[in-house]
Short mmCIF file of C-alpha atoms and ligand atoms in Angstrom, two decimals:
data_model
loop_
_atom_site.label_atom_id
_atom_site.label_comp_id
_atom_site.label_asym_id
_atom_site.label_seq_id
_atom_site.Cartn_x
_atom_site.Cartn_y
_atom_site.Cartn_z
CA MET A 235 -28.74 48.96 17.76
CA ASN A 236 -30.77 52.16 17.32
CA ILE A 237 -34.23 53.01 15.17
CA VAL A 238 -32.63 56.33 14.73
CA ASP A 239 -29.43 55.54 13.47
CA ILE A 240 -31.60 53.16 11.00
CA ILE A 241 -34.03 55.59 9.72
CA ILE A 242 -30.68 58.22 8.91
CA LYS A 243 -28.94 55.81 7.28
CA LYS A 244 -31.95 54.23 4.52
CA ARG A 245 -32.86 58.73 4.69
CA ASP A 246 -29.08 58.74 3.30
CA LYS A 247 -29.87 55.84 0.67
CA LYS A 248 -27.45 53.50 2.06
CA ALA A 249 -28.62 49.21 2.33
CA LEU A 250 -29.29 48.47 6.00
CA THR A 251 -27.77 44.59 6.93
CA LYS A 252 -30.17 41.91 7.47
CA GLU A 253 -29.58 42.26 11.41
CA GLU A 254 -30.78 46.19 11.15
CA MET A 255 -33.72 44.37 9.22
CA GLU A 256 -34.28 41.89 12.02
CA TYR A 257 -34.15 45.08 14.77
CA PHE A 258 -36.85 47.53 12.60
CA VAL A 259 -39.55 44.46 12.54
CA LYS A 260 -39.19 43.07 16.23
CA SER A 261 -39.08 46.16 17.56
CA ALA A 262 -41.99 47.62 15.36
CA VAL A 263 -43.74 44.26 16.21
CA ASN A 264 -42.87 44.56 20.60
CA GLY A 265 -44.33 48.06 20.68
CA GLU A 266 -40.60 49.33 21.45
CA ILE A 267 -40.20 52.33 18.69
CA ALA A 268 -43.19 54.60 17.85
CA ASP A 269 -44.98 54.95 14.74
CA TYR A 270 -43.72 58.32 13.21
CA GLN A 271 -40.32 56.18 13.54
CA ILE A 272 -41.54 53.19 11.85
CA SER A 273 -43.29 55.37 9.60
CA ALA A 274 -40.75 57.65 8.93
CA LEU A 275 -38.90 54.40 8.23
CA LEU A 276 -41.49 53.24 5.53
CA MET A 277 -41.15 56.60 3.47
CA ALA A 278 -37.21 56.93 3.77
CA ILE A 279 -37.57 53.21 1.72
CA PHE A 280 -40.71 54.14 -0.38
CA ILE A 281 -38.38 57.20 -1.73
CA ASN A 282 -35.15 55.17 -1.43
CA GLY A 283 -35.98 51.78 -2.50
CA LEU A 284 -34.83 48.39 -1.25
CA THR A 285 -31.91 46.12 -2.82
CA GLU A 286 -32.87 42.47 -3.34
CA ASP A 287 -30.80 41.71 -0.26
CA GLU A 288 -32.47 44.62 1.96
CA THR A 289 -35.89 43.11 0.48
CA SER A 290 -35.38 39.69 1.33
CA PHE A 291 -33.94 40.14 4.52
CA LEU A 292 -37.28 42.48 5.37
CA THR A 293 -39.71 40.21 3.79
CA GLU A 294 -38.03 37.12 5.92
CA ALA A 295 -38.04 39.24 9.42
CA MET A 296 -41.79 39.84 8.36
CA VAL A 297 -42.56 35.85 8.29
CA ASN A 298 -41.21 35.07 11.19
CA SER A 299 -42.88 38.12 13.22
CA GLY A 300 -46.03 35.60 13.79
CA ASP A 301 -47.03 32.03 13.02
CA ILE A 302 -45.85 30.23 10.56
CA CYS A 303 -48.11 27.79 8.49
CA ASP A 304 -47.25 23.62 8.86
CA LEU A 305 -48.71 22.44 5.77
CA SER A 306 -47.19 18.87 6.09
CA TYR A 307 -49.80 17.38 7.46
CA ILE A 308 -51.23 17.00 4.00
CA ASP A 309 -49.18 14.80 1.45
CA GLY A 310 -48.59 16.39 -2.05
CA ILE A 311 -47.69 19.68 -3.11
CA LYS A 312 -49.38 22.25 -1.73
CA VAL A 313 -49.73 25.14 -4.27
CA ASP A 314 -51.32 28.47 -3.35
CA LYS A 315 -52.43 31.82 -5.18
CA HIS A 316 -52.67 35.63 -4.70
CA SER A 317 -54.30 38.39 -7.01
CA THR A 318 -52.63 41.65 -6.22
CA GLY A 319 -56.27 42.79 -6.25
CA GLY A 320 -58.84 43.97 -9.22
CA VAL A 321 -62.05 44.21 -10.09
CA GLY A 322 -64.94 41.54 -10.91
CA ASP A 323 -62.00 39.22 -10.42
CA THR A 324 -63.04 36.15 -8.80
CA THR A 325 -60.42 33.55 -9.63
CA THR A 326 -60.15 31.98 -6.70
CA LEU A 327 -64.07 30.62 -6.19
CA ILE A 328 -63.24 28.84 -9.52
CA ILE A 329 -60.12 27.82 -9.82
CA ALA A 330 -59.28 26.42 -5.87
CA PRO A 331 -61.90 23.41 -6.65
CA ILE A 332 -61.04 22.52 -10.25
CA VAL A 333 -57.46 22.13 -8.65
CA ALA A 334 -58.71 20.31 -5.33
CA SER A 335 -60.76 17.72 -7.84
CA LEU A 336 -57.69 16.74 -9.35
CA GLY A 337 -55.61 16.05 -6.18
CA VAL A 338 -53.75 18.93 -5.79
CA PRO A 339 -54.05 20.55 -1.81
CA VAL A 340 -55.51 23.98 -1.69
CA ILE A 341 -55.18 25.40 1.62
CA LYS A 342 -55.71 28.60 1.20
CA MET A 343 -56.14 32.14 3.48
CA SER A 344 -57.86 34.73 1.77
CA GLY A 345 -58.40 38.44 2.67
CA ARG A 346 -61.06 40.44 2.90
CA GLY A 347 -61.81 43.61 0.07
CA LEU A 348 -60.64 47.13 0.82
CA GLY A 349 -61.49 49.37 -1.65
CA PHE A 350 -61.88 49.20 -5.58
CA SER A 351 -60.53 45.32 -5.23
CA GLY A 352 -62.80 42.41 -4.05
CA GLY A 353 -61.34 39.95 -1.42
CA THR A 354 -62.77 36.26 -1.59
CA ILE A 355 -63.28 35.71 2.12
CA ASP A 356 -66.27 38.68 1.75
CA LYS A 357 -67.53 36.93 -1.50
CA LEU A 358 -67.96 33.46 0.70
CA ASP A 359 -69.56 35.24 3.28
CA SER A 360 -72.48 35.98 1.10
CA ILE A 361 -73.38 32.19 1.32
CA PRO A 362 -75.53 31.80 3.74
CA ASN A 363 -74.14 30.07 6.63
CA PHE A 364 -70.87 29.64 5.59
CA ARG A 365 -67.88 29.44 7.83
CA THR A 366 -64.85 31.88 6.87
CA SER A 367 -63.33 31.77 10.11
CA LEU A 368 -61.97 28.14 10.55
CA SER A 369 -60.11 27.09 14.38
CA PRO A 370 -56.25 25.66 12.77
CA GLU A 371 -57.97 21.91 14.27
CA GLU A 372 -61.02 23.13 11.74
CA VAL A 373 -58.74 23.59 9.43
CA VAL A 374 -56.60 20.40 9.49
CA SER A 375 -59.58 17.72 9.44
CA ALA A 376 -61.14 19.93 6.97
CA ALA A 377 -58.04 19.71 4.16
CA LYS A 378 -57.83 15.95 5.15
CA LYS A 379 -61.63 15.53 3.60
CA THR A 380 -61.68 17.63 0.64
CA ASN A 381 -58.14 18.96 0.08
CA LEU A 382 -60.00 22.47 -0.03
CA VAL A 383 -60.01 24.61 2.23
CA ILE A 384 -60.56 28.81 1.77
CA THR A 385 -60.29 30.83 5.65
CA GLY A 386 -59.63 34.32 7.28
CA GLN A 387 -55.88 34.89 8.03
CA ASN A 388 -55.02 33.42 11.21
CA GLN A 389 -54.84 36.97 13.76
CA ASN A 390 -51.17 36.32 13.87
CA LEU A 391 -50.11 36.30 10.43
CA VAL A 392 -46.97 38.34 9.97
CA PRO A 393 -47.96 40.96 13.14
CA ALA A 394 -45.48 43.02 10.97
CA ASP A 395 -47.85 43.61 7.54
CA LYS A 396 -50.61 44.64 9.93
CA ILE A 397 -48.75 46.98 11.78
CA PHE A 398 -46.53 48.33 8.69
CA TYR A 399 -49.97 48.22 6.79
CA ALA A 400 -52.08 50.61 8.63
CA LEU A 401 -49.25 53.43 8.72
CA ARG A 402 -48.77 52.80 4.76
CA ASP A 403 -52.55 53.63 4.23
CA VAL A 404 -52.54 56.54 6.10
CA THR A 405 -48.64 58.17 5.13
CA GLY A 406 -48.61 57.57 1.21
CA THR A 407 -46.21 55.12 1.22
CA VAL A 408 -48.98 52.29 -0.23
CA ASP A 409 -47.46 51.95 -4.02
CA SER A 410 -44.23 50.77 -2.88
CA ILE A 411 -42.80 47.99 -4.72
CA PRO A 412 -39.72 46.62 -2.65
CA LEU A 413 -42.84 47.32 0.43
CA ILE A 414 -45.60 45.27 -1.77
CA VAL A 415 -43.10 42.34 -2.57
CA SER A 416 -42.41 42.07 1.61
CA SER A 417 -46.49 42.55 2.57
CA ILE A 418 -47.39 40.07 -0.32
CA MET A 419 -44.99 37.58 0.24
CA SER A 420 -44.63 37.72 3.61
CA LYS A 421 -48.12 36.83 3.77
CA LYS A 422 -47.52 33.65 1.01
CA LEU A 423 -44.27 32.47 2.66
CA ALA A 424 -45.69 32.59 6.34
CA SER A 425 -49.11 30.32 4.75
CA GLY A 426 -46.78 27.26 4.56
CA ALA A 427 -47.44 26.29 0.45
CA ASP A 428 -44.69 24.45 -1.31
CA SER A 429 -44.86 26.63 -4.38
CA ILE A 430 -47.04 30.01 -5.06
CA VAL A 431 -49.27 31.31 -8.41
CA LEU A 432 -48.60 35.12 -8.54
CA ASP A 433 -51.45 36.74 -10.37
CA VAL A 434 -50.21 40.34 -11.15
CA LYS A 435 -52.55 42.63 -12.93
CA CYS A 436 -51.92 45.76 -14.78
CA GLY A 437 -54.33 48.43 -16.26
CA SER A 438 -56.71 51.13 -14.75
CA GLY A 439 -58.40 48.80 -12.00
CA ALA A 440 -54.97 47.96 -10.46
CA PHE A 441 -52.12 49.22 -8.16
CA MET A 442 -49.64 48.62 -11.42
CA LYS A 443 -50.76 50.99 -13.63
CA ASP A 444 -48.38 49.58 -16.70
CA TYR A 445 -46.91 46.79 -17.57
CA THR A 446 -43.47 47.82 -16.70
CA SER A 447 -44.22 48.84 -13.18
CA ALA A 448 -46.14 45.24 -13.01
CA LYS A 449 -43.31 43.14 -14.45
CA GLU A 450 -40.84 44.72 -11.50
CA LEU A 451 -43.41 44.18 -9.39
CA ALA A 452 -43.75 40.23 -10.67
CA MET A 453 -40.34 39.51 -10.98
CA GLY A 454 -39.62 41.30 -6.83
CA MET A 455 -42.06 38.57 -5.78
CA VAL A 456 -40.46 35.30 -7.86
CA ASN A 457 -36.75 36.42 -6.71
CA ILE A 458 -37.84 36.67 -2.89
CA GLY A 459 -40.26 33.28 -2.85
CA ASN A 460 -37.34 31.47 -4.87
CA LYS A 461 -34.94 33.04 -2.47
CA ALA A 462 -37.12 30.95 0.31
CA GLY A 463 -36.91 28.37 -1.72
CA LYS A 464 -40.17 27.48 -3.14
CA LYS A 465 -41.43 27.75 -6.42
CA VAL A 466 -43.49 30.56 -7.72
CA THR A 467 -44.89 31.80 -10.92
CA ALA A 468 -46.10 35.03 -11.99
CA VAL A 469 -48.76 35.63 -14.32
CA ILE A 470 -49.28 39.32 -15.54
CA SER A 471 -52.72 39.76 -16.75
CA SER A 472 -54.79 43.02 -17.54
CA MET A 473 -57.04 44.49 -15.37
CA GLU A 474 -58.05 47.50 -18.21
CA GLN A 475 -61.55 46.08 -18.04
CA PRO A 476 -63.07 44.34 -15.01
CA LEU A 477 -61.78 40.22 -15.89
CA GLY A 478 -65.37 39.34 -15.10
CA ASN A 479 -68.87 40.90 -15.71
CA TYR A 480 -70.09 40.53 -12.46
CA ILE A 481 -68.61 42.38 -9.77
CA GLY A 482 -69.94 42.41 -5.76
CA ASN A 483 -70.44 39.85 -3.39
CA SER A 484 -72.99 37.06 -4.01
CA LEU A 485 -73.34 38.10 -7.74
CA GLU A 486 -69.56 36.60 -8.10
CA VAL A 487 -70.21 33.85 -6.14
CA ILE A 488 -73.17 33.26 -9.20
CA GLU A 489 -70.39 34.09 -12.10
CA ALA A 490 -67.38 31.83 -10.18
CA ILE A 491 -70.14 29.35 -9.94
CA GLU A 492 -71.36 29.58 -14.12
CA VAL A 493 -68.26 29.56 -15.46
CA LEU A 494 -68.02 25.49 -13.33
CA LYS A 495 -71.35 25.02 -15.05
CA GLY A 496 -69.57 25.94 -18.21
CA ASN A 497 -72.09 28.20 -18.95
CA THR A 498 -69.34 31.49 -19.48
CA LYS A 499 -66.64 31.97 -21.15
CA GLY A 500 -64.25 34.60 -22.09
CA ASP A 501 -61.49 36.42 -20.12
CA LEU A 502 -62.26 35.49 -17.11
CA LEU A 503 -62.13 32.12 -18.07
CA GLU A 504 -59.33 32.12 -19.99
CA VAL A 505 -57.15 33.45 -17.31
CA CYS A 506 -58.30 30.87 -14.58
CA LEU A 507 -56.96 28.46 -17.38
CA THR A 508 -54.02 30.39 -17.21
CA LEU A 509 -53.38 30.48 -13.66
CA GLY A 510 -54.94 27.01 -12.79
CA GLY A 511 -52.71 25.38 -15.52
CA ALA A 512 -49.58 27.32 -13.56
CA MET A 513 -50.82 25.45 -10.42
CA LEU A 514 -50.90 22.13 -12.11
CA LEU A 515 -48.06 22.89 -13.74
CA ASN A 516 -46.22 23.48 -10.03
CA ALA A 517 -47.84 20.49 -8.75
CA GLN A 518 -46.48 18.21 -11.08
CA LYS A 519 -50.12 16.93 -12.49
CA VAL A 520 -48.80 18.18 -15.57
CA SER A 521 -45.57 18.51 -18.18
CA THR A 522 -46.28 21.46 -19.71
CA LEU A 523 -48.64 24.92 -19.49
CA GLU A 524 -50.72 24.03 -22.18
CA GLU A 525 -51.63 20.11 -20.78
CA GLY A 526 -52.49 22.42 -17.48
CA LYS A 527 -54.71 24.63 -19.34
CA ALA A 528 -56.26 21.68 -21.33
CA LEU A 529 -57.25 19.69 -18.21
CA MET A 530 -58.57 22.83 -16.38
CA GLN A 531 -61.00 23.12 -19.44
CA GLU A 532 -61.84 19.03 -19.31
CA THR A 533 -62.22 19.33 -15.07
CA ILE A 534 -64.83 22.14 -16.58
CA ASN A 535 -66.49 20.04 -18.82
CA ASN A 536 -66.90 16.68 -16.63
CA GLY A 537 -68.50 19.11 -13.87
CA LYS A 538 -65.90 17.78 -11.67
CA GLY A 539 -64.64 21.37 -10.32
CA LEU A 540 -68.06 22.23 -9.58
CA GLU A 541 -68.67 18.73 -7.46
CA LYS A 542 -65.66 19.89 -5.22
CA PHE A 543 -67.53 23.58 -5.52
CA ARG A 544 -70.57 21.62 -3.52
CA GLU A 545 -68.35 19.65 -1.52
CA PHE A 546 -66.15 22.96 0.09
CA ILE A 547 -69.64 24.94 0.65
CA LYS A 548 -70.73 21.90 2.35
CA ASN A 549 -67.91 21.49 4.11
CA GLN A 550 -67.68 24.65 5.78
CA ASN A 551 -70.87 24.88 6.95
CA GLY A 552 -72.86 26.35 3.91
CA ASN A 553 -75.86 26.21 1.88
CA PRO A 554 -75.17 23.84 -1.38
CA GLU A 555 -78.52 24.26 -2.75
CA ILE A 556 -77.08 27.65 -3.93
CA VAL A 557 -75.29 26.12 -7.05
CA ASP A 558 -78.49 24.80 -8.44
CA ASP A 559 -80.49 27.76 -7.05
CA TYR A 560 -79.17 31.22 -7.27
CA SER A 561 -82.51 33.18 -5.21
CA LEU A 562 -81.09 31.32 -2.27
CA LEU A 563 -78.09 34.07 -2.34
CA PRO A 564 -78.94 37.52 -1.18
CA LEU A 565 -79.39 40.56 -4.21
CA GLY A 566 -80.10 44.13 -3.42
CA LYS A 567 -83.91 44.85 -4.29
CA ILE A 568 -83.27 48.11 -5.69
CA VAL A 569 -81.83 48.35 -8.90
CA LYS A 570 -79.93 50.94 -11.98
CA GLU A 571 -79.70 50.67 -15.31
CA ILE A 572 -77.29 52.90 -16.83
CA TYR A 573 -78.26 54.05 -20.16
CA SER A 574 -75.72 54.51 -22.97
CA PRO A 575 -75.76 58.62 -24.26
CA ARG A 576 -74.48 57.62 -27.69
CA GLU A 577 -73.49 55.32 -30.34
CA GLY A 578 -70.42 53.38 -31.00
CA TYR A 579 -68.17 51.27 -29.46
CA ILE A 580 -66.42 51.31 -26.41
CA SER A 581 -63.19 51.67 -26.81
CA LYS A 582 -62.06 52.29 -22.77
CA MET A 583 -63.05 51.86 -19.32
CA ASP A 584 -62.12 53.68 -16.04
CA THR A 585 -61.78 50.18 -14.03
CA ALA A 586 -61.15 51.66 -10.82
CA LEU A 587 -64.12 54.52 -11.02
CA ILE A 588 -66.23 51.05 -12.14
CA GLY A 589 -64.24 49.52 -8.59
CA GLU A 590 -65.05 52.63 -6.85
CA ALA A 591 -68.87 52.28 -7.70
CA MET A 592 -68.96 48.96 -6.42
CA VAL A 593 -67.88 50.31 -3.12
CA GLU A 594 -70.53 52.98 -3.11
CA THR A 595 -73.83 50.54 -4.17
CA GLY A 596 -72.68 48.88 -0.49
CA ALA A 597 -70.46 45.66 -1.48
CA GLY A 598 -67.03 47.25 -0.42
CA ARG A 599 -65.15 49.17 1.93
CA HIS A 600 -63.60 52.48 2.12
CA GLN A 601 -62.14 51.50 5.45
CA LYS A 602 -61.26 48.31 7.28
CA ALA A 603 -64.04 48.32 9.80
CA ASP A 604 -67.27 49.42 7.19
CA PRO A 605 -70.03 46.26 6.65
CA VAL A 606 -70.52 45.14 3.51
CA ASP A 607 -73.94 44.40 1.57
CA TYR A 608 -73.40 41.15 0.27
CA GLY A 609 -76.40 41.23 -2.21
CA ALA A 610 -75.08 44.65 -3.95
CA GLY A 611 -73.05 45.28 -6.59
CA ILE A 612 -73.02 45.42 -10.60
CA ILE A 613 -73.29 43.77 -13.24
CA MET A 614 -71.72 44.56 -16.94
CA ASN A 615 -73.25 44.52 -19.68
CA VAL A 616 -70.36 45.55 -22.37
CA ARG A 617 -67.08 44.72 -23.15
CA ILE A 618 -64.23 47.21 -24.88
CA GLY A 619 -64.63 46.96 -28.26
CA GLY A 620 -68.22 46.44 -28.10
CA TYR A 621 -70.68 47.67 -30.23
CA ILE A 622 -73.56 49.82 -29.00
CA LYS A 623 -76.72 51.75 -29.47
CA LYS A 624 -78.10 55.18 -28.27
CA GLY A 625 -79.37 54.08 -25.35
CA ASP A 626 -78.39 50.50 -24.75
CA VAL A 627 -78.00 49.10 -21.34
CA LEU A 628 -74.14 49.48 -20.14
CA ALA A 629 -74.25 48.05 -16.56
CA LYS A 630 -76.95 47.55 -14.27
CA VAL A 631 -76.46 48.52 -10.02
CA TYR A 632 -77.69 46.45 -7.68
CA SER A 633 -78.22 47.86 -3.92
CA SER A 634 -80.80 47.77 -0.76
CA SER A 635 -80.26 51.29 -0.61
CA GLU A 636 -81.76 54.26 -2.87
CA GLU A 637 -79.88 56.32 -2.11
CA LYS A 638 -76.09 54.50 -2.28
CA ALA A 639 -77.28 52.76 -5.76
CA LEU A 640 -78.00 56.60 -7.28
CA LEU A 641 -73.93 57.70 -6.04
CA ALA A 642 -73.06 54.34 -8.17
CA GLU A 643 -74.80 54.98 -10.52
CA LYS A 644 -73.49 58.89 -10.87
CA LEU A 645 -69.98 56.88 -10.92
CA LEU A 646 -70.63 54.78 -13.56
CA TYR A 647 -71.87 57.40 -16.03
CA ASN A 648 -68.22 58.41 -16.07
CA ALA A 649 -66.17 55.04 -16.47
CA PHE A 650 -66.98 53.95 -19.90
CA THR A 651 -65.13 56.17 -23.53
CA ILE A 652 -67.55 55.71 -26.44
CA SER A 653 -65.68 56.37 -29.77
CA ASP A 654 -66.89 56.19 -33.56
CA THR A 655 -63.90 53.55 -34.26
CA LYS A 656 -63.60 50.26 -32.98
CA SER A 657 -60.82 49.50 -30.62
CA HIS A 658 -60.05 46.24 -29.17
CA ALA A 659 -58.84 45.58 -26.12
CA GLY A 660 -55.04 44.80 -25.42
CA LYS A 661 -53.90 41.89 -24.40
CA LEU A 662 -55.56 39.32 -21.51
CA ILE A 663 -52.06 37.79 -20.85
CA LEU A 664 -49.17 39.91 -20.83
CA ASP A 665 -46.60 37.85 -19.44
CA ILE A 666 -45.88 34.58 -17.80
CA ILE A 667 -42.24 34.85 -14.85
N1 URA B 123 -51.77 43.99 -0.99
C1 URA B 123 -51.04 42.94 0.10
O1 URA B 123 -51.01 42.39 0.88
N2 URA B 123 -50.16 44.26 0.40
C2 URA B 123 -49.79 44.97 -0.54
O2 URA B 123 -49.31 46.10 0.09
C3 URA B 123 -50.63 45.92 -1.61
C4 URA B 123 -51.16 45.15 -1.74
CA1 CA B 124 -57.78 38.47 -3.41
#
């Protein structure tokens, strides 16, 4: 087999075989083909697409390019969740402890944030002394003790994705549905859970800007998961405005705790109830989604979710006192308020721009190796449909740098559309597949 023939075949819109996909992935990981050849094939895939079979061959070859986690040491149906990435998207920190407290094991590998979308590992790293890089042995003992572990990705989990993603990032080939499907699903399949609940974000603060492309991505991921023998549910949820009102790392930990305490309601809680309800359903703890959502809410009301969160922090060496004393978490000393230039109703938000402002505060990364300011971020004061007077505070910026706070402030002034007539946010949960 020859990589040039494979590139030409895809360039000419022909379907690749299982053997050709395996050859491509293996040679990329072994360094037997050049970056420009990998990039050329990724671009041919970007332009000409992949059939469902080809996507499945590619994903399977990627799964087999590295380690596959074996979670059979834990009894029960293990359920994983994944969000395609959004702004103020703090769901894992809320859902995982609730679901785990109900006896469903959650052993989860999460990523760091990049660009406007945040990552669970950065949020957890804002907790003093919390450990996010556990050895495989530590994961096993932590999982046996509390039923809940969240750790950074094993270095040898889908090495093919690391190579492809780095090249896609610099060759304009990130937003290809088959490439996103294979990237996300290869990592989820290699992580070893029996079932996966996917939160596919749709709107101005997500990869997928409209419902049609979000649905295509969701169906693609569900198909690949089912073919690999896993029960997969995809929820399509709105990212037309930040999901929660706290955006950053320590700030999102605080909002997650507030939801677990039952103090914060609204869209973030609603999406968590739906995703968690689907996890409980797939784990056969309940027999309908509605029952699952009710059980999630009950576990907030009775405090068991919060109790599991404390236990989880302690189990990974963090200080559980942060739950009762937020001053133990970092918070930027430079604070800037964004004032409304006029009276009216919030009719639209540019959520990607709010995410970029979050990056500018220091809370996110432009480049993969950038450091993160854990105490930086934004607190949003308004939601779509809300009424404001001239001079009201729309948002507050936190940073440890005056210069960075100013950059964020500038972006935020352009993120809100204010109208004379009241408008409503669209549906929060757009579909469940
Ligand atoms: N997230 C991933 O892990 N991979 C993609 O390709 C896009 C989003
Ligand atoms: Ca994430």
